[in-house]
Coordinates of C-alpha atoms and ligand atoms in Angstrom, one line a residue:
M14 CA -14.0 10.4 21.3
K15 CA -11.9 13.5 21.7
D16 CA -13.6 16.9 22.2
I17 CA -12.2 18.4 19.0
A18 CA -13.6 19.4 15.6
L19 CA -11.9 18.3 12.4
I20 CA -13.0 20.7 9.6
K21 CA -12.3 20.4 5.9
L22 CA -12.5 23.5 3.8
G23 CA -13.2 22.3 0.3
G24 CA -11.4 23.9 -2.7
S25 CA -14.8 24.8 -4.0
V26 CA -15.2 27.2 -1.1
I27 CA -11.8 28.8 -0.8
T28 CA -10.9 29.1 -4.5
F29 CA -12.8 29.9 -7.7
K30 CA -12.7 26.4 -9.3
D31 CA -13.1 27.9 -12.8
R32 CA -10.4 30.5 -12.3
P33 CA -6.9 29.1 -12.2
L34 CA -4.9 30.0 -9.1
E35 CA -7.5 32.4 -7.7
A36 CA -8.4 32.3 -4.1
N37 CA -11.9 33.3 -3.0
T38 CA -10.7 35.8 -0.5
K39 CA -14.1 36.9 0.5
A40 CA -15.2 33.4 1.4
I41 CA -11.9 32.9 3.2
R42 CA -12.4 36.1 5.2
D43 CA -16.0 35.2 6.1
I44 CA -14.9 31.8 7.3
C45 CA -12.1 33.3 9.4
I46 CA -14.5 35.8 11.0
A47 CA -16.8 32.9 11.9
L48 CA -14.0 30.6 13.1
A49 CA -12.5 33.3 15.2
G50 CA -15.7 33.1 17.3
L51 CA -15.4 29.4 17.8
K52 CA -14.1 29.2 21.3
E53 CA -16.1 26.3 22.7
I54 CA -14.1 23.5 21.0
P55 CA -10.5 23.2 19.7
F56 CA -10.2 22.5 16.0
I57 CA -8.0 21.3 13.2
I58 CA -8.3 22.6 9.6
V59 CA -7.7 20.6 6.5
H60 CA -8.1 22.4 3.2
G61 CA -8.4 21.3 -0.4
G62 CA -6.8 22.4 -3.6
G63 CA -9.5 23.9 -5.8
S64 CA -8.1 25.9 -8.6
F65 CA -4.6 25.7 -7.1
G66 CA -3.5 22.1 -6.8
H67 CA -6.1 20.7 -9.1
Y68 CA -5.2 23.2 -11.9
W69 CA -1.6 22.0 -12.0
S70 CA -2.5 18.3 -11.4
V71 CA -4.7 18.4 -14.5
K72 CA -2.0 20.2 -16.5
Y73 CA 0.6 17.6 -15.7
D74 CA -1.8 14.6 -15.7
M75 CA -1.2 13.7 -12.1
H76 CA -3.5 11.6 -10.0
T77 CA -4.0 9.9 -6.7
K78 CA -2.4 6.7 -8.1
P79 CA 1.3 6.6 -7.2
A80 CA 3.5 7.0 -10.4
P81 CA 6.7 8.6 -11.5
Y82 CA 5.0 11.9 -12.4
D83 CA 6.8 14.8 -14.1
S84 CA 9.1 16.4 -11.6
R85 CA 8.1 19.8 -12.7
G86 CA 4.5 18.9 -12.0
V87 CA 5.4 17.6 -8.5
A88 CA 7.1 20.8 -7.8
V89 CA 4.4 23.2 -9.0
V90 CA 1.5 21.3 -7.4
H91 CA 3.2 21.3 -4.0
E92 CA 4.2 25.0 -4.4
S93 CA 0.6 26.0 -5.3
M94 CA -0.7 24.2 -2.2
V95 CA 1.8 25.9 0.1
A96 CA 0.8 29.2 -1.5
L97 CA -2.9 28.5 -0.8
N98 CA -2.1 27.4 2.7
Q99 CA -0.2 30.7 3.2
I100 CA -3.3 32.7 2.1
I101 CA -5.5 30.8 4.6
V102 CA -2.9 31.0 7.4
N103 CA -2.4 34.7 6.9
A104 CA -6.2 35.4 6.8
M105 CA -6.5 33.5 10.1
L106 CA -3.7 35.5 11.6
E107 CA -5.3 38.7 10.5
H108 CA -8.5 37.6 12.4
G109 CA -6.7 37.0 15.6
M110 CA -6.3 33.2 15.4
N111 CA -3.1 31.3 15.9
P112 CA -2.8 29.0 12.9
Y113 CA 0.1 26.7 12.2
G114 CA 0.4 25.6 8.6
L115 CA 1.9 22.2 8.0
P116 CA 2.0 19.8 5.0
P117 CA 0.8 16.2 5.3
S118 CA 4.5 15.1 4.9
S119 CA 5.0 16.2 8.5
F120 CA 2.6 13.6 9.9
T121 CA 2.4 10.9 7.1
S122 CA 4.9 8.9 5.2
S123 CA 4.0 7.3 1.9
R124 CA 0.4 8.3 2.8
R125 CA 0.5 6.2 5.9
P126 CA 0.0 7.9 9.3
I127 CA 2.9 8.8 11.6
K128 CA 1.1 8.3 14.9
S129 CA 3.1 10.8 16.9
G130 CA 2.6 13.5 14.2
I131 CA -1.1 13.0 14.2
A132 CA -1.3 13.0 17.9
A133 CA 0.6 16.3 17.9
L134 CA -2.1 17.9 15.8
A135 CA -4.7 17.2 18.5
T136 CA -2.4 18.3 21.3
M137 CA -1.6 21.6 19.4
A138 CA -5.2 22.3 18.9
A139 CA -6.1 21.6 22.5
N140 CA -3.4 24.1 23.6
G141 CA -4.4 27.0 21.5
V142 CA -2.6 26.6 18.2
I143 CA -4.7 25.6 15.2
P144 CA -3.1 23.1 12.8
V145 CA -3.9 24.0 9.2
T146 CA -3.0 21.2 6.8
F147 CA -3.9 20.5 3.2
G148 CA -4.2 18.1 0.3
D149 CA -0.8 17.9 -1.4
M150 CA 1.5 16.1 -3.7
V151 CA 3.4 13.6 -1.6
H152 CA 6.4 11.4 -2.1
I153 CA 5.6 7.6 -2.1
K154 CA 8.9 5.9 -2.9
D155 CA 11.8 6.2 -5.4
A156 CA 10.5 8.4 -8.2
S157 CA 6.9 7.8 -7.3
Y158 CA 4.5 10.6 -6.1
S159 CA 0.8 10.8 -5.5
I160 CA -1.8 13.3 -4.9
F161 CA -3.0 13.0 -1.3
S162 CA -6.4 14.6 -1.2
G163 CA -7.7 16.6 1.7
D164 CA -10.6 14.2 2.0
S165 CA -8.3 11.2 2.4
L166 CA -6.4 13.2 5.1
M167 CA -9.7 13.7 6.9
S168 CA -10.1 9.9 7.1
L169 CA -6.6 9.4 8.2
I170 CA -6.7 12.0 10.9
A171 CA -10.2 11.1 12.1
G172 CA -9.2 7.4 12.2
Q173 CA -6.6 8.1 14.8
I174 CA -7.9 11.1 16.7
K175 CA -11.6 10.2 16.7
P176 CA -12.8 13.8 16.8
S177 CA -16.2 14.5 18.3
R178 CA -17.1 16.6 15.2
V179 CA -16.1 16.0 11.6
I180 CA -17.2 18.6 9.1
F181 CA -16.8 18.9 5.4
A182 CA -17.5 22.4 4.0
T183 CA -18.2 22.6 0.2
N184 CA -19.9 25.1 -2.0
V185 CA -23.3 23.3 -1.8
D186 CA -25.7 22.8 1.1
G187 CA -25.0 19.1 1.4
I188 CA -26.1 16.1 -0.6
Y189 CA -29.0 16.5 -2.9
Q190 CA -31.5 13.7 -3.5
D191 CA -30.9 14.2 -7.2
M192 CA -29.2 16.9 -9.3
H193 CA -32.6 18.0 -10.7
S194 CA -34.8 18.8 -7.7
K195 CA -31.8 19.9 -5.5
K196 CA -33.8 18.5 -2.6
L197 CA -31.4 18.3 0.4
V198 CA -30.9 15.0 2.1
A199 CA -30.8 15.9 5.8
E200 CA -29.5 12.5 7.0
I201 CA -27.9 9.4 5.6
E202 CA -27.5 6.1 7.2
L203 CA -24.8 3.7 6.1
Q204 CA -25.9 0.4 4.6
N205 CA -23.3 -2.2 4.0
G206 CA -20.6 0.3 4.2
S207 CA -21.9 2.6 1.5
A208 CA -23.9 5.7 1.9
K209 CA -27.5 5.5 0.9
T210 CA -30.7 7.4 1.6
G211 CA -33.9 5.6 2.5
S212 CA -35.3 5.7 -1.0
A213 CA -32.7 6.0 -3.7
D214 CA -29.1 6.3 -4.5
I215 CA -27.8 9.8 -4.5
G216 CA -27.0 11.7 -7.7
F217 CA -23.8 13.4 -8.3
G218 CA -22.6 15.9 -10.8
P219 CA -19.5 15.1 -12.9
A220 CA -16.1 15.5 -11.2
G221 CA -15.1 18.0 -13.9
T222 CA -11.5 19.3 -13.3
D223 CA -11.3 17.6 -10.0
V224 CA -8.5 15.0 -10.1
T225 CA -9.5 13.5 -6.8
G226 CA -13.1 12.6 -7.7
G227 CA -15.5 15.4 -6.8
M228 CA -18.5 15.0 -4.5
K229 CA -18.8 11.3 -5.0
R230 CA -15.3 10.7 -3.6
K231 CA -16.0 13.1 -0.8
V232 CA -19.1 11.2 0.3
A233 CA -17.2 7.9 0.1
E234 CA -14.6 9.4 2.4
A235 CA -17.2 10.8 4.7
A236 CA -18.9 7.4 4.8
K237 CA -15.6 5.8 5.7
I238 CA -15.3 8.1 8.7
A239 CA -18.9 7.5 9.7
S240 CA -18.3 3.8 9.6
L241 CA -15.7 4.3 12.3
G242 CA -18.5 5.6 14.5
M243 CA -18.3 9.3 14.0
D244 CA -21.1 11.5 12.7
V245 CA -20.0 13.5 9.7
M246 CA -21.6 16.8 8.6
L247 CA -21.6 18.1 5.1
V248 CA -22.3 21.8 5.1
N249 CA -22.1 24.9 2.8
G250 CA -18.9 26.7 3.6
L251 CA -20.2 29.8 1.9
E252 CA -22.5 30.1 4.9
P253 CA -19.7 29.9 7.5
A254 CA -22.1 30.1 10.5
R255 CA -23.1 26.6 9.6
I256 CA -19.5 25.4 10.0
V257 CA -19.1 26.8 13.4
D258 CA -22.6 25.8 14.5
A259 CA -21.9 22.3 13.3
A260 CA -18.7 22.3 15.3
R261 CA -20.7 23.4 18.4
G262 CA -22.9 20.4 17.8
K263 CA -25.9 22.6 16.9
K264 CA -28.4 21.4 14.3
V265 CA -27.6 23.1 11.0
V266 CA -28.7 23.0 7.4
G267 CA -26.6 20.3 5.8
T268 CA -26.4 16.5 5.4
R269 CA -25.5 14.4 8.4
I270 CA -24.0 11.0 7.7
K271 CA -24.7 9.0 10.8
G272 CA -21.9 7.3 12.5
L273 CA -22.5 3.6 12.6
L274 CA -22.3 3.5 16.4
S275 CA -24.4 6.6 17.0
S276 CA -28.2 6.6 17.5
Ligands
IPE545 C1 -6.5 18.2 -3.6 O1 -7.1 18.1 -2.4 C2 -5.0 18.5 -3.5 C3 -4.3 18.6 -4.7 C4 -4.9 18.6 -5.9 C5 -2.9 18.7 -4.7 P1 -8.7 17.9 -2.4 O2 -9.1 16.9 -3.4 O3 -9.1 17.7 -1.0 O4 -9.2 19.3 -2.9 P2 -10.7 19.9 -3.1 O5 -11.3 20.2 -1.8 O6 -11.5 18.7 -3.8 O7 -10.5 21.0 -4.0

């Protein structure tokens, strides 16, 4: 495993999901202040779409399934994600970090990894530049495009780099036992490849306007990473100290999905 942290900033943290094309600038700033203090370990950032990419994806009825979507939709989803990336990159610059925004098309092709490009992400991070990539609308072949979610990118990058820390930040503390009690599940062990707690399956709210599948999809992706042997932490990104403490390997409030090979 490489001594590097792979951190996903969910769209629910960095945007207001119910306000089209509105970034949560306070949350972004608070995260930047916290991340600027993270000197112990290099890191790579992946961010989601929230009310940027998802807003247009819903409007143009575009999904993760490759299809010849409306060209206008392809254009505006990508543009909105680049705009959100710029907001994050600029906030990081303002807080003294050295981010480098790059779309997934620079290290994947038809959603498959380009090995050298992914290796470069880790090398950049290890040498003081922070790669900041994002879920995006990507070209598949001919007229076909697909939404490539930030969560899927996490699996793809983690699968090759094998980071020592994998962190998903959302707007909730982690996984709740059920939507009613909101009791946090501190740890999940994988059973037969799916994530289950000791006593019961986990409850999820509806995906709502999220074209890539909401929390359920996120946990499936996190479980996929854990099945490769890495621990995955789900934390509340609105409490940014938890992100950086998780990256430092400290015990934090959140849900840990145990890597299959870890004890
Ligand atoms: C979505 O990425 C990207 C687009 C809709 C283009 P994610 O699916 O990772 O975004 P969030 O974190 O759930 O908002």
